[in-house]
Each structure stands twice: as structure tokens, then as C-alpha cells.
PDB file of C-alpha atoms and ligand atoms in Angstrom:
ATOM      1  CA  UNK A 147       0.000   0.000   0.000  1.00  0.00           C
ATOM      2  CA  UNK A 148       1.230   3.249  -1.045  1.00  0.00           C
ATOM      3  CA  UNK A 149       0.114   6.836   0.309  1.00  0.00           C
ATOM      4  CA  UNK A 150       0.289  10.030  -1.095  1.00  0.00           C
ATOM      5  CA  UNK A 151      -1.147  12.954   0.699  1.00  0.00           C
ATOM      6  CA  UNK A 152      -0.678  16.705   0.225  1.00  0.00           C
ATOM      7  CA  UNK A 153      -2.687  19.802  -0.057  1.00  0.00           C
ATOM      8  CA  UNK A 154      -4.880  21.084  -3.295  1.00  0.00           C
ATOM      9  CA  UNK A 155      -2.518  21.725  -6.481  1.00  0.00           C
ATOM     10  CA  UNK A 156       0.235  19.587  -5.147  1.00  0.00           C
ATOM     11  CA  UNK A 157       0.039  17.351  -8.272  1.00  0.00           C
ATOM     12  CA  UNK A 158      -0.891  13.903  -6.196  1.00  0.00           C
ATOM     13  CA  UNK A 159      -3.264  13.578  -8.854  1.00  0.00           C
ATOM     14  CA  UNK A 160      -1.110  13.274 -11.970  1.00  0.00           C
ATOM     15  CA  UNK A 161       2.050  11.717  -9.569  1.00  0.00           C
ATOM     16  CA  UNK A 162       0.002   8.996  -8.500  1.00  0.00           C
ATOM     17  CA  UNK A 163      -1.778   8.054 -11.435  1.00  0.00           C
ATOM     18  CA  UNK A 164       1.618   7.793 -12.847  1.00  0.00           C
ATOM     19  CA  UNK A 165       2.860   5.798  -9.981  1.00  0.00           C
ATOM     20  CA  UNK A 166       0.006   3.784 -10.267  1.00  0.00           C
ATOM     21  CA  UNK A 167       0.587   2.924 -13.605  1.00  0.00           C
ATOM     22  CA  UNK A 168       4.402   2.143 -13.550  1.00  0.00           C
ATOM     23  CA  UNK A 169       3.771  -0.169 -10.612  1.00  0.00           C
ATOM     24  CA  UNK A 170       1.194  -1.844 -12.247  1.00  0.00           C
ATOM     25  CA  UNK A 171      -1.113  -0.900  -8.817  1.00  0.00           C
ATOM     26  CA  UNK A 172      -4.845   0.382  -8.471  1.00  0.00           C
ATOM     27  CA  UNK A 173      -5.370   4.256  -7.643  1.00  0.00           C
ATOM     28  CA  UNK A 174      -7.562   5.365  -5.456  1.00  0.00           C
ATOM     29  CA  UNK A 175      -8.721   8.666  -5.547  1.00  0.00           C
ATOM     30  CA  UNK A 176     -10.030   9.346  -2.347  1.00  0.00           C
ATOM     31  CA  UNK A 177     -11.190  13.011  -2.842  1.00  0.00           C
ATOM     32  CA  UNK A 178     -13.305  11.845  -6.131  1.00  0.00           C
ATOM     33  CA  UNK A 179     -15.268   9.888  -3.504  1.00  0.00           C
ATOM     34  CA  UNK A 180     -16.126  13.340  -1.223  1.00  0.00           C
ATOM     35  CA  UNK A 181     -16.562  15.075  -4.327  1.00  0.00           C
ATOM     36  CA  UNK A 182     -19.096  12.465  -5.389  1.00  0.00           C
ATOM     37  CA  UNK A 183     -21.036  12.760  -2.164  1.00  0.00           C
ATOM     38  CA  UNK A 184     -20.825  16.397  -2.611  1.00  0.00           C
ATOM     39  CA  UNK A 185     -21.895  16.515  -5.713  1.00  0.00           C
ATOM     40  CA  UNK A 186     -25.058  14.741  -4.679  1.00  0.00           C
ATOM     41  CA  UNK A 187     -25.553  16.770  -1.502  1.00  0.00           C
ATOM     42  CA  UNK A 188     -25.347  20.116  -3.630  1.00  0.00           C
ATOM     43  CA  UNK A 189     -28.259  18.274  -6.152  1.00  0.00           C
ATOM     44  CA  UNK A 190     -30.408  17.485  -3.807  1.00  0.00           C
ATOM     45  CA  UNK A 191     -30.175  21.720  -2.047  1.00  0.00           C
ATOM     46  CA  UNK A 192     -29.197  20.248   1.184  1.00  0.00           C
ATOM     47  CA  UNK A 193     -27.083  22.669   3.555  1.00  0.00           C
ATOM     48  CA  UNK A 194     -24.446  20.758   5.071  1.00  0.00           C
ATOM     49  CA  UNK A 195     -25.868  22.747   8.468  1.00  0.00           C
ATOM     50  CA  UNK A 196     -29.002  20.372   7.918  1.00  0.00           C
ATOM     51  CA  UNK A 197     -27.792  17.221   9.544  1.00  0.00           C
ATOM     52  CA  UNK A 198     -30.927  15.615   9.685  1.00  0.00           C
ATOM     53  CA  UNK A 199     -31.587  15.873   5.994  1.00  0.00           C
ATOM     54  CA  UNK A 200     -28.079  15.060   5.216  1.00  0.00           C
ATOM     55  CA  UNK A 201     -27.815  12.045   7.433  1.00  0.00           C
ATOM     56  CA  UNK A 202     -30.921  10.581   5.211  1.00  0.00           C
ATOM     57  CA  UNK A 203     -29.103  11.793   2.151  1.00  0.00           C
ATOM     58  CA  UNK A 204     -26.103   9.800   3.036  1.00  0.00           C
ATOM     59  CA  UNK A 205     -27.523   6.411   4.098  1.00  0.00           C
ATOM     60  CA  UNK A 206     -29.506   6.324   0.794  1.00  0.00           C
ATOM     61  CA  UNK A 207     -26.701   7.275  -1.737  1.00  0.00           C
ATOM     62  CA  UNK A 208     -24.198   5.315  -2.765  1.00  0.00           C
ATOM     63  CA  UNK A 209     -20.596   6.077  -4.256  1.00  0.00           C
ATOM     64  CA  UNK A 210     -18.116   4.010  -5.995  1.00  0.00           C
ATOM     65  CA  UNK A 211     -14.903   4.445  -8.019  1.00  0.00           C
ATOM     66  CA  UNK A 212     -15.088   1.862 -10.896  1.00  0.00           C
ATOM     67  CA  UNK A 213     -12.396   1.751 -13.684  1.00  0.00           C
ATOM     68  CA  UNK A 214     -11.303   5.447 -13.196  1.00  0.00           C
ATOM     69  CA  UNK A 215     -14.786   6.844 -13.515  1.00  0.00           C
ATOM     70  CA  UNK A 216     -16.916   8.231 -10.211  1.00  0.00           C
ATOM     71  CA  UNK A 217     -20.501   6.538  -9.741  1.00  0.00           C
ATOM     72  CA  UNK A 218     -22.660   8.361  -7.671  1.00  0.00           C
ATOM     73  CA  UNK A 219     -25.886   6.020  -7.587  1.00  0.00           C
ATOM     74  CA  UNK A 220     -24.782   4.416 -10.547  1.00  0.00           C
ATOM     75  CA  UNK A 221     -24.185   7.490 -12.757  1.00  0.00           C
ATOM     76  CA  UNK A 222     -21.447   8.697 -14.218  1.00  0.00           C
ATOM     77  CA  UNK A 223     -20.080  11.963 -12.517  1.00  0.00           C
ATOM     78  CA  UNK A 224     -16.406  11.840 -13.203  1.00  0.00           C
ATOM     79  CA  UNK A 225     -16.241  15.060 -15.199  1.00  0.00           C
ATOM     80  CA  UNK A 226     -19.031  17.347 -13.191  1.00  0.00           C
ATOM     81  CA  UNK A 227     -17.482  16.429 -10.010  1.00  0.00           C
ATOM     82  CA  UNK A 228     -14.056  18.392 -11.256  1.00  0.00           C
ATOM     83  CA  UNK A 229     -15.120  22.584 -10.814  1.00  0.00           C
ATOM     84  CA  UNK A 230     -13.755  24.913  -8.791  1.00  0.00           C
ATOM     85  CA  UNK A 231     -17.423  25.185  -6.847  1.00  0.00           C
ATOM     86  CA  UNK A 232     -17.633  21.296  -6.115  1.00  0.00           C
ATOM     87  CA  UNK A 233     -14.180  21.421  -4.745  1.00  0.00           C
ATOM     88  CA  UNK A 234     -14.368  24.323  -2.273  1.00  0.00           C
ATOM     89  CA  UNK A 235     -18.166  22.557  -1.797  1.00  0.00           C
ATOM     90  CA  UNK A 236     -16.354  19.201  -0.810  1.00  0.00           C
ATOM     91  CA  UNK A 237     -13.928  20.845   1.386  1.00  0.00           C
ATOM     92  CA  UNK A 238     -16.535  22.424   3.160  1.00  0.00           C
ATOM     93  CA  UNK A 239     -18.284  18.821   3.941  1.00  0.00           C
ATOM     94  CA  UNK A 240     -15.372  17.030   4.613  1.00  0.00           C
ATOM     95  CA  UNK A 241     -14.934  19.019   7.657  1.00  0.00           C
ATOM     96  CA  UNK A 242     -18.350  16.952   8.448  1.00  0.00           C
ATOM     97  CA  UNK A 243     -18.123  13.420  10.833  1.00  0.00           C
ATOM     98  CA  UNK A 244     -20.857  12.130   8.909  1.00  0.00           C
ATOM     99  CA  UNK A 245     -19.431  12.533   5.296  1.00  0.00           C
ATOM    100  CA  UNK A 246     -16.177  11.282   6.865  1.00  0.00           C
ATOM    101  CA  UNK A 247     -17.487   8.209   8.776  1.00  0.00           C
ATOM    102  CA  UNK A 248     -19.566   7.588   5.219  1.00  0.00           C
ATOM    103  CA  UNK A 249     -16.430   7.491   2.882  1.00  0.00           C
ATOM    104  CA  UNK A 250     -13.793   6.107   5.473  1.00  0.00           C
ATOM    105  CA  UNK A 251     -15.025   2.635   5.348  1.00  0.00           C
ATOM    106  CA  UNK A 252     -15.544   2.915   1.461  1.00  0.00           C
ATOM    107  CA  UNK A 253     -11.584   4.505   0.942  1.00  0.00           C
ATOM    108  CA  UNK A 254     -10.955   0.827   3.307  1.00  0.00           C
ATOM    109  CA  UNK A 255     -12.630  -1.424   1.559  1.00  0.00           C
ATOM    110  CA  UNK A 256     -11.084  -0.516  -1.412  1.00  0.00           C
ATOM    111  CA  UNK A 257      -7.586  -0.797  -0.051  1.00  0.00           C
ATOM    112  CA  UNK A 258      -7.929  -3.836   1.868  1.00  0.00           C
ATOM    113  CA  UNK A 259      -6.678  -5.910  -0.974  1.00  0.00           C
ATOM    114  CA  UNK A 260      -3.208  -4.063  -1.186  1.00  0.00           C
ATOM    115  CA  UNK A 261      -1.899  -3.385  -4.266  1.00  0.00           C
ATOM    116  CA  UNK A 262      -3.023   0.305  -4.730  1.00  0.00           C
ATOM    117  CA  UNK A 263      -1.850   3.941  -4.754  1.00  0.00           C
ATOM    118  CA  UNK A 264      -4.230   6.280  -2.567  1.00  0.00           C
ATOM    119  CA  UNK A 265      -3.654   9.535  -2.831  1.00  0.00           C
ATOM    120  CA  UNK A 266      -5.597  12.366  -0.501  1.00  0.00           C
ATOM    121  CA  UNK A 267      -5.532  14.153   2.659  1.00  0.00           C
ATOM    122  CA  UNK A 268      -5.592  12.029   5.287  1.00  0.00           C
ATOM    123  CA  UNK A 269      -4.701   8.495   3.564  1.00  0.00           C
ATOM    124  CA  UNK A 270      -0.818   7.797   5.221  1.00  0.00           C
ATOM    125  CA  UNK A 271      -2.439   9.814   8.660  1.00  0.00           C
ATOM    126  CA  UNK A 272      -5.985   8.267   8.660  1.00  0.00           C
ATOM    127  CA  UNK A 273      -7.660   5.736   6.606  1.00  0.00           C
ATOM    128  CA  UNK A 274      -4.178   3.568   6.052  1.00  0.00           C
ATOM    129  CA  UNK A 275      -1.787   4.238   8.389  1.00  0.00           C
ATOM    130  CA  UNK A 276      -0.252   0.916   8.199  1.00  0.00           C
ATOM    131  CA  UNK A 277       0.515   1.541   4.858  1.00  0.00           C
ATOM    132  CA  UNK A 278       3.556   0.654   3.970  1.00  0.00           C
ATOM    133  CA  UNK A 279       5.203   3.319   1.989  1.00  0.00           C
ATOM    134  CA  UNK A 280       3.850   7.107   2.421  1.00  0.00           C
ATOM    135  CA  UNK A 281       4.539  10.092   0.488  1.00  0.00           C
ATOM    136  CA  UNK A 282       3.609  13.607   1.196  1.00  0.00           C
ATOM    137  CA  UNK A 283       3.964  15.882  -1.771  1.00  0.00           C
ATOM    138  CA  UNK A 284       3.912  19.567  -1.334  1.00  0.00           C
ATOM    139  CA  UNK A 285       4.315  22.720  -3.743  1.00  0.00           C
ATOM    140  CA  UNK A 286       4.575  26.988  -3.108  1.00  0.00           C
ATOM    141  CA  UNK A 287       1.151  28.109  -3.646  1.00  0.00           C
ATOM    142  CA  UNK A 288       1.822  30.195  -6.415  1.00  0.00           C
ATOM    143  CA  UNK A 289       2.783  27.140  -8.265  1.00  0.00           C
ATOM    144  CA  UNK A 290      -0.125  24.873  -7.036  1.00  0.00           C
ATOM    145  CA  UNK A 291      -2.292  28.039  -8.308  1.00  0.00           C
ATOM    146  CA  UNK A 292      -0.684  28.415 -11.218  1.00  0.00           C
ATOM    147  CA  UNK A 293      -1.174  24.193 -12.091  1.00  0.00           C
ATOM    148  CA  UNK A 294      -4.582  24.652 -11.170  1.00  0.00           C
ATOM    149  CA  UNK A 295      -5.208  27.426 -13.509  1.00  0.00           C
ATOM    150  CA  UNK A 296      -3.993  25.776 -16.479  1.00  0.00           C
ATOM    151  CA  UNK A 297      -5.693  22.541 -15.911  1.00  0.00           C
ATOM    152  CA  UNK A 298      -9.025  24.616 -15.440  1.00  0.00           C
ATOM    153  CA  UNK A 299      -8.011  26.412 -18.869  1.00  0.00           C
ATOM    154  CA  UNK A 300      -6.635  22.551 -20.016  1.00  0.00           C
ATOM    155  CA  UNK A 301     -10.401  21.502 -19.608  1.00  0.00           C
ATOM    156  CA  UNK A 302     -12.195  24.770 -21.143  1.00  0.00           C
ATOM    157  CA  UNK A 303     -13.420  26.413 -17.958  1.00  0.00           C
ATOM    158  CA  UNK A 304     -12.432  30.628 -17.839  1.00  0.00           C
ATOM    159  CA  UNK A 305     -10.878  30.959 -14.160  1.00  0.00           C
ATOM    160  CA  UNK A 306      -9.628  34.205 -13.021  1.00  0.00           C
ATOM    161  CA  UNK A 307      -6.151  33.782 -11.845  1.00  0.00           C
ATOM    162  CA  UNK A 308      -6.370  35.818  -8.391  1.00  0.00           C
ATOM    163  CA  UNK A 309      -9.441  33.823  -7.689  1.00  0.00           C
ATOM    164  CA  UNK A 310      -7.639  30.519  -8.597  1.00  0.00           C
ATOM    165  CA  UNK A 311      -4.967  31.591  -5.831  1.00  0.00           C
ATOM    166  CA  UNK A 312      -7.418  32.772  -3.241  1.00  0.00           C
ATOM    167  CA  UNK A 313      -9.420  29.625  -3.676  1.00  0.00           C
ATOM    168  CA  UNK A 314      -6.203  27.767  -2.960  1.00  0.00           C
ATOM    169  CA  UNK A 315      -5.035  29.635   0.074  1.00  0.00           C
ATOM    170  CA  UNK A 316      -8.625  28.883   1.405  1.00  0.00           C
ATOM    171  CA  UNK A 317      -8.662  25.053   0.610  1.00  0.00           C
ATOM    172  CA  UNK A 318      -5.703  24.940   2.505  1.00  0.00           C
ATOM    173  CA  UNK A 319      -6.930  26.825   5.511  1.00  0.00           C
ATOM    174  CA  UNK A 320      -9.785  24.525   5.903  1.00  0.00           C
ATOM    175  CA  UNK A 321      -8.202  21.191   4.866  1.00  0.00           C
ATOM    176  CA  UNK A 322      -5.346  21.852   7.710  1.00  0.00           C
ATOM    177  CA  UNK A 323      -7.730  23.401  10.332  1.00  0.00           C
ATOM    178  CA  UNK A 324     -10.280  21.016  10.910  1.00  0.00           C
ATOM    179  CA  UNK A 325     -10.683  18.852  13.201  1.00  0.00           C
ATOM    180  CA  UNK A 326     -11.422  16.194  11.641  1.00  0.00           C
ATOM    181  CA  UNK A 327      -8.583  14.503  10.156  1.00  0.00           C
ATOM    182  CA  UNK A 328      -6.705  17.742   8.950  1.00  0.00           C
ATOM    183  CA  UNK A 329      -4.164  17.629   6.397  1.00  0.00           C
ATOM    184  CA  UNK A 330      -0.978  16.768   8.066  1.00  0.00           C
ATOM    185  CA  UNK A 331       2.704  15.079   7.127  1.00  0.00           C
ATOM    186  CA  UNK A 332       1.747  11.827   8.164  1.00  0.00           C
ATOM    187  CA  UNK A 333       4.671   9.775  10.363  1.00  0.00           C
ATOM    188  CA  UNK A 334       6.759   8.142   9.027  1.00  0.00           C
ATOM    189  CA  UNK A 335       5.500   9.736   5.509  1.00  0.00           C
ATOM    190  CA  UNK A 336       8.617  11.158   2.632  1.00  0.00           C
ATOM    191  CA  UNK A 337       8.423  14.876   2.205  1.00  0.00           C
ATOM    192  CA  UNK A 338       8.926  16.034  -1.655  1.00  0.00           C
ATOM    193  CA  UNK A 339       8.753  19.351  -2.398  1.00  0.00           C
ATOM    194  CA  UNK A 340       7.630  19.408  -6.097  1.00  0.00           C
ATOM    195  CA  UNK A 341       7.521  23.564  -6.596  1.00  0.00           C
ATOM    196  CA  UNK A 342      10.568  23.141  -9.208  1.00  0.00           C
ATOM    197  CA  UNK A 343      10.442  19.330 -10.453  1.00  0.00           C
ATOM    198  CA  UNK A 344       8.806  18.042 -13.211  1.00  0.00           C
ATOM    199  CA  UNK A 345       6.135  15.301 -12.890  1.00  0.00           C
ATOM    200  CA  UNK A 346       9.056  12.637 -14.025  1.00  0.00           C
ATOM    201  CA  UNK A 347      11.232  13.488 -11.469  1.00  0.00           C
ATOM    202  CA  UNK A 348       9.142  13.320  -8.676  1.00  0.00           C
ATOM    203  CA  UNK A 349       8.117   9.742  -9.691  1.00  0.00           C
ATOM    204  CA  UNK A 350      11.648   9.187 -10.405  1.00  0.00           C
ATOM    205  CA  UNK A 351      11.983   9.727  -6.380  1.00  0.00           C
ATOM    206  CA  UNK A 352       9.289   8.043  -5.577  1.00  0.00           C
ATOM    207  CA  UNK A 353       9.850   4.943  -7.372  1.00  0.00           C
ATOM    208  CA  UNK A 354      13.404   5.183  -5.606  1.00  0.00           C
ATOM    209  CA  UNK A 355      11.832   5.097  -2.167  1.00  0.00           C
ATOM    210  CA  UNK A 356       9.411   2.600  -2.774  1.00  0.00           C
ATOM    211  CA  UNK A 357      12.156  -0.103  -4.150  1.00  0.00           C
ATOM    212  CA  UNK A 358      14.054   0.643  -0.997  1.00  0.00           C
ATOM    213  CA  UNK A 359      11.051  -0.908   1.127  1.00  0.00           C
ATOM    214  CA  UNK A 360      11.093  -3.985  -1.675  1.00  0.00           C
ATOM    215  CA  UNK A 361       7.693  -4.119  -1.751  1.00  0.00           C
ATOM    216  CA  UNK A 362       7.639  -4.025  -5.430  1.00  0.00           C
ATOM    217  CA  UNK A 363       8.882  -3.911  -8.851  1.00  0.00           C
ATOM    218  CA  UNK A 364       8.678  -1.056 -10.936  1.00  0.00           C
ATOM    219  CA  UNK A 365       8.562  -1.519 -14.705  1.00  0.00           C
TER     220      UNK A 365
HETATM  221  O1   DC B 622      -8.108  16.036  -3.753  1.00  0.00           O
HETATM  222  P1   DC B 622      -9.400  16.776  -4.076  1.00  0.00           P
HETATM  223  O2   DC B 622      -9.181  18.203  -4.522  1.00  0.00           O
HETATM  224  O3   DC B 622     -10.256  16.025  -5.037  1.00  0.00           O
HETATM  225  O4   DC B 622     -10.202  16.847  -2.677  1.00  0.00           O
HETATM  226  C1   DC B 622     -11.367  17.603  -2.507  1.00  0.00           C
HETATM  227  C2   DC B 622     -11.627  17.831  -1.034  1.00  0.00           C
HETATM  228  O5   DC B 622     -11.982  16.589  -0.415  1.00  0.00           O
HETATM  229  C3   DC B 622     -10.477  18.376  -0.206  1.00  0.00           C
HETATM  230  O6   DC B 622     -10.446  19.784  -0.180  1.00  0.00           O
HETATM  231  C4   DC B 622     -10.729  17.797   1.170  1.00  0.00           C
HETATM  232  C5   DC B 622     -11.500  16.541   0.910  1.00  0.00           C
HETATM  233  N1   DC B 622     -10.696  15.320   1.087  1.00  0.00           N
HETATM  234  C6   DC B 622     -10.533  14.837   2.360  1.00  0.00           C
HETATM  235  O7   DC B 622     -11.024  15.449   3.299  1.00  0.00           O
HETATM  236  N2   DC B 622      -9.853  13.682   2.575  1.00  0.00           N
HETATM  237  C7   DC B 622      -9.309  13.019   1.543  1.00  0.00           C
HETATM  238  N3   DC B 622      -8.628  11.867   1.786  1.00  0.00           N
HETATM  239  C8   DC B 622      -9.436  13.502   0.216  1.00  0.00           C
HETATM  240  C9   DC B 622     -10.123  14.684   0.021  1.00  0.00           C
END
């Protein structure tokens, strides 16, 4: 088991997909699966302040990652589930015991059979702390803003650049102040700094550390 957490723009996305790949592991993408139940929370117009409406909401809906793509009650949401509004939205509920205690067992389940690359917030710190090697990549915030900007642009939606930034400095504030599993380094977890390394290099480093533990093979 392999764990990569790190705050918004960091690039765990691309990183671990990459690592997934190479390794010839599963990827689990835990924030798809809040964004998911976010998604569905924002459909129904439920305010996260309305627990008992959102406690019903989240004992009837179900959310699943299957072959890359995000079910949310059997549809498809893998590409509405990726604006700016359902991310800040999914930050916002994450802060929430009952989203948490709702995907937790999920982001287990799906890493119970080894094997995989789970990249989040709290995955080396939380939901797999036995994991056996944990990453925790980091980047200025300029830079993470600046990546997030052109993969907003990269997918056809107009961002404002100052908002992009401010949106990031925000994320971050409430992803490392909660309570609730915040964003930390987890123990034991490798630092990597990626502000000025490109995505091969930081795999390059990562695939270094993880054939130091022997746990497997890259390609
Ligand atoms: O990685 P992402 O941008 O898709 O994550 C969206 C939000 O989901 C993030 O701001 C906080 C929350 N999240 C979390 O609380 N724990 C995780 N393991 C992954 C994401």
C-alpha cells in the first residue's frame, strides 16, 4: 500500500496516477469519492448545516470508483465532479463526521486488498496508516495556483487567476484546520517538495523510495 497525501494543487493527482501505472497498482482517488457525495448533496439543495436531511441523504446514496470513472448512484459523474465550486463545496463537507465516517469505510474497503496507490488528505495519517510506503507531496502556492489554472483552462473552464490563488489559500486553511482529520505530514511519511520538479522526477523519487522498502517492482 502506497500513500500520497498533500494539499490542493500539489500534483498527487497526476504523480500517482503515474505511480500507479508504472507499478502496475490500483489508484484510489479518495477526494473523487467526497466530491461524489458532494456533488449529490449540492443536487439534492441540502445545507451541510441540515444534519438531519443530510444524514438521510447519506444512508440512501451510494458512491463508488469503478475503472477510473466516479458513480454516484450508478451514474457517471467523473467530469461534473471536477469545478472549482464542487471542490471548495467538498472541502466544506469534509470538515463533516458524517461525510467522513460515510467514505472512510468505502476509501478501506477498497484498499484492503493491497496493491493500490491512494492519494488524498488524510490516507498515510488516517484511513491507512499501516501503509507501507507514504509520500507527502507539497508545492509553493503560487505554483499549485498556477497548475490549477492551467488545468481549469486545459479543460475549457475561464478561471480568473487571483481567484484561482485565493481559492487555494482557502482550501488549505480549511483542509489543515479542521478537526477532523486535517491535512498533516503523516509519520513516518517522505516529504517532496515538487515547486521546481517536473512530474518525471518526482516519480523518479518516488519509485526510488518505494524499491528501498522492496515491496515491489517497478517496470
Ligand atoms: O483532492 P481533491 O481536490 O479532489 O479533494 C477535494 C476535497 O476533499 C479536499 O479539499 C478535502 C476533501 N478530502 C478529504 O477530506 N480527505 C481526503 N482523503 C481527500 C479529500
Amino acid at each position: 500500500m502506497i500513500t500520497i497525501d498533500g494539499p490542493a494543487g500539489a500534483g498527487k493527482s497526476t504523480v500517482a496516477s503515474e505511480m500507479a501505472r508504472r507499478l502496475g497498482y490500483r489508484l484510489i482517488d479518495t477526494g473523487a469519492l467526497y466530491r461524489g457525495i458532494a456533488w449529490r448533496v449540492r443536487r439534492a439543495g441540502v445545507v451541510p448545516e441540515d444534519a438531519p436531511a443530510l444524514g438521510r441523504l447519506l444512508e440512501e446514496t451510494t458512491v463508488e470508483l469503478k475503472d477510473g470513472a466516479v458513480l454516484v448512484d450508478g451514474r457517471d459523474v467523473t467530469g461534473e465532479i471536477r469545478t472549482p465550486e464542487i471542490g471548495e463545496f467538498t472541502s466544506r463537507l469534509s470538515t463533516l463526521a458524517s461525510v467522513r465516517d460515510k467514505v472512510m469505510p468505502i476509501q478501506r474497503r477498497l484498499a484492503a486488498a493491497g496493491g493500490a496507490v491512494l492519494e488524498g488528505r488524510d490516507t498515510g495519517s488516517v484511513v491507512c496508516p499501516d501503509a507501507e510506503v507514504k509520500f507527502y507531496l507539497d508545492a509553493a502556492p503560487e505554483v499549485r495556483a498556477l497548475r490549477r489554472l492551467r488545468e481549469l483552462q486545459g479543460r475549457g473552464i475561464a478561471a480568473d487567476p487571483q481567484a484561482v490563488r485565493s481559492e487555494i489559500l482557502r482550501r488549505d486553511r480549511q483542509d489543515m484546520e479542521r478537526a477532523l482529520a486535517p491535512l498533516v505530514v503523516p509519520e513516518g511519511a517522505t516529504v517532496i517538495d515538487s515547486t521546481e520538479k517536473s512530474v518525471e522526477e518526482v516519480v523518479g523519487l518516488m519509485l526510488n523510495v518505494v524499491e528501498r522498502y522492496g515491496c515491489c517492482t517497478p517496470s
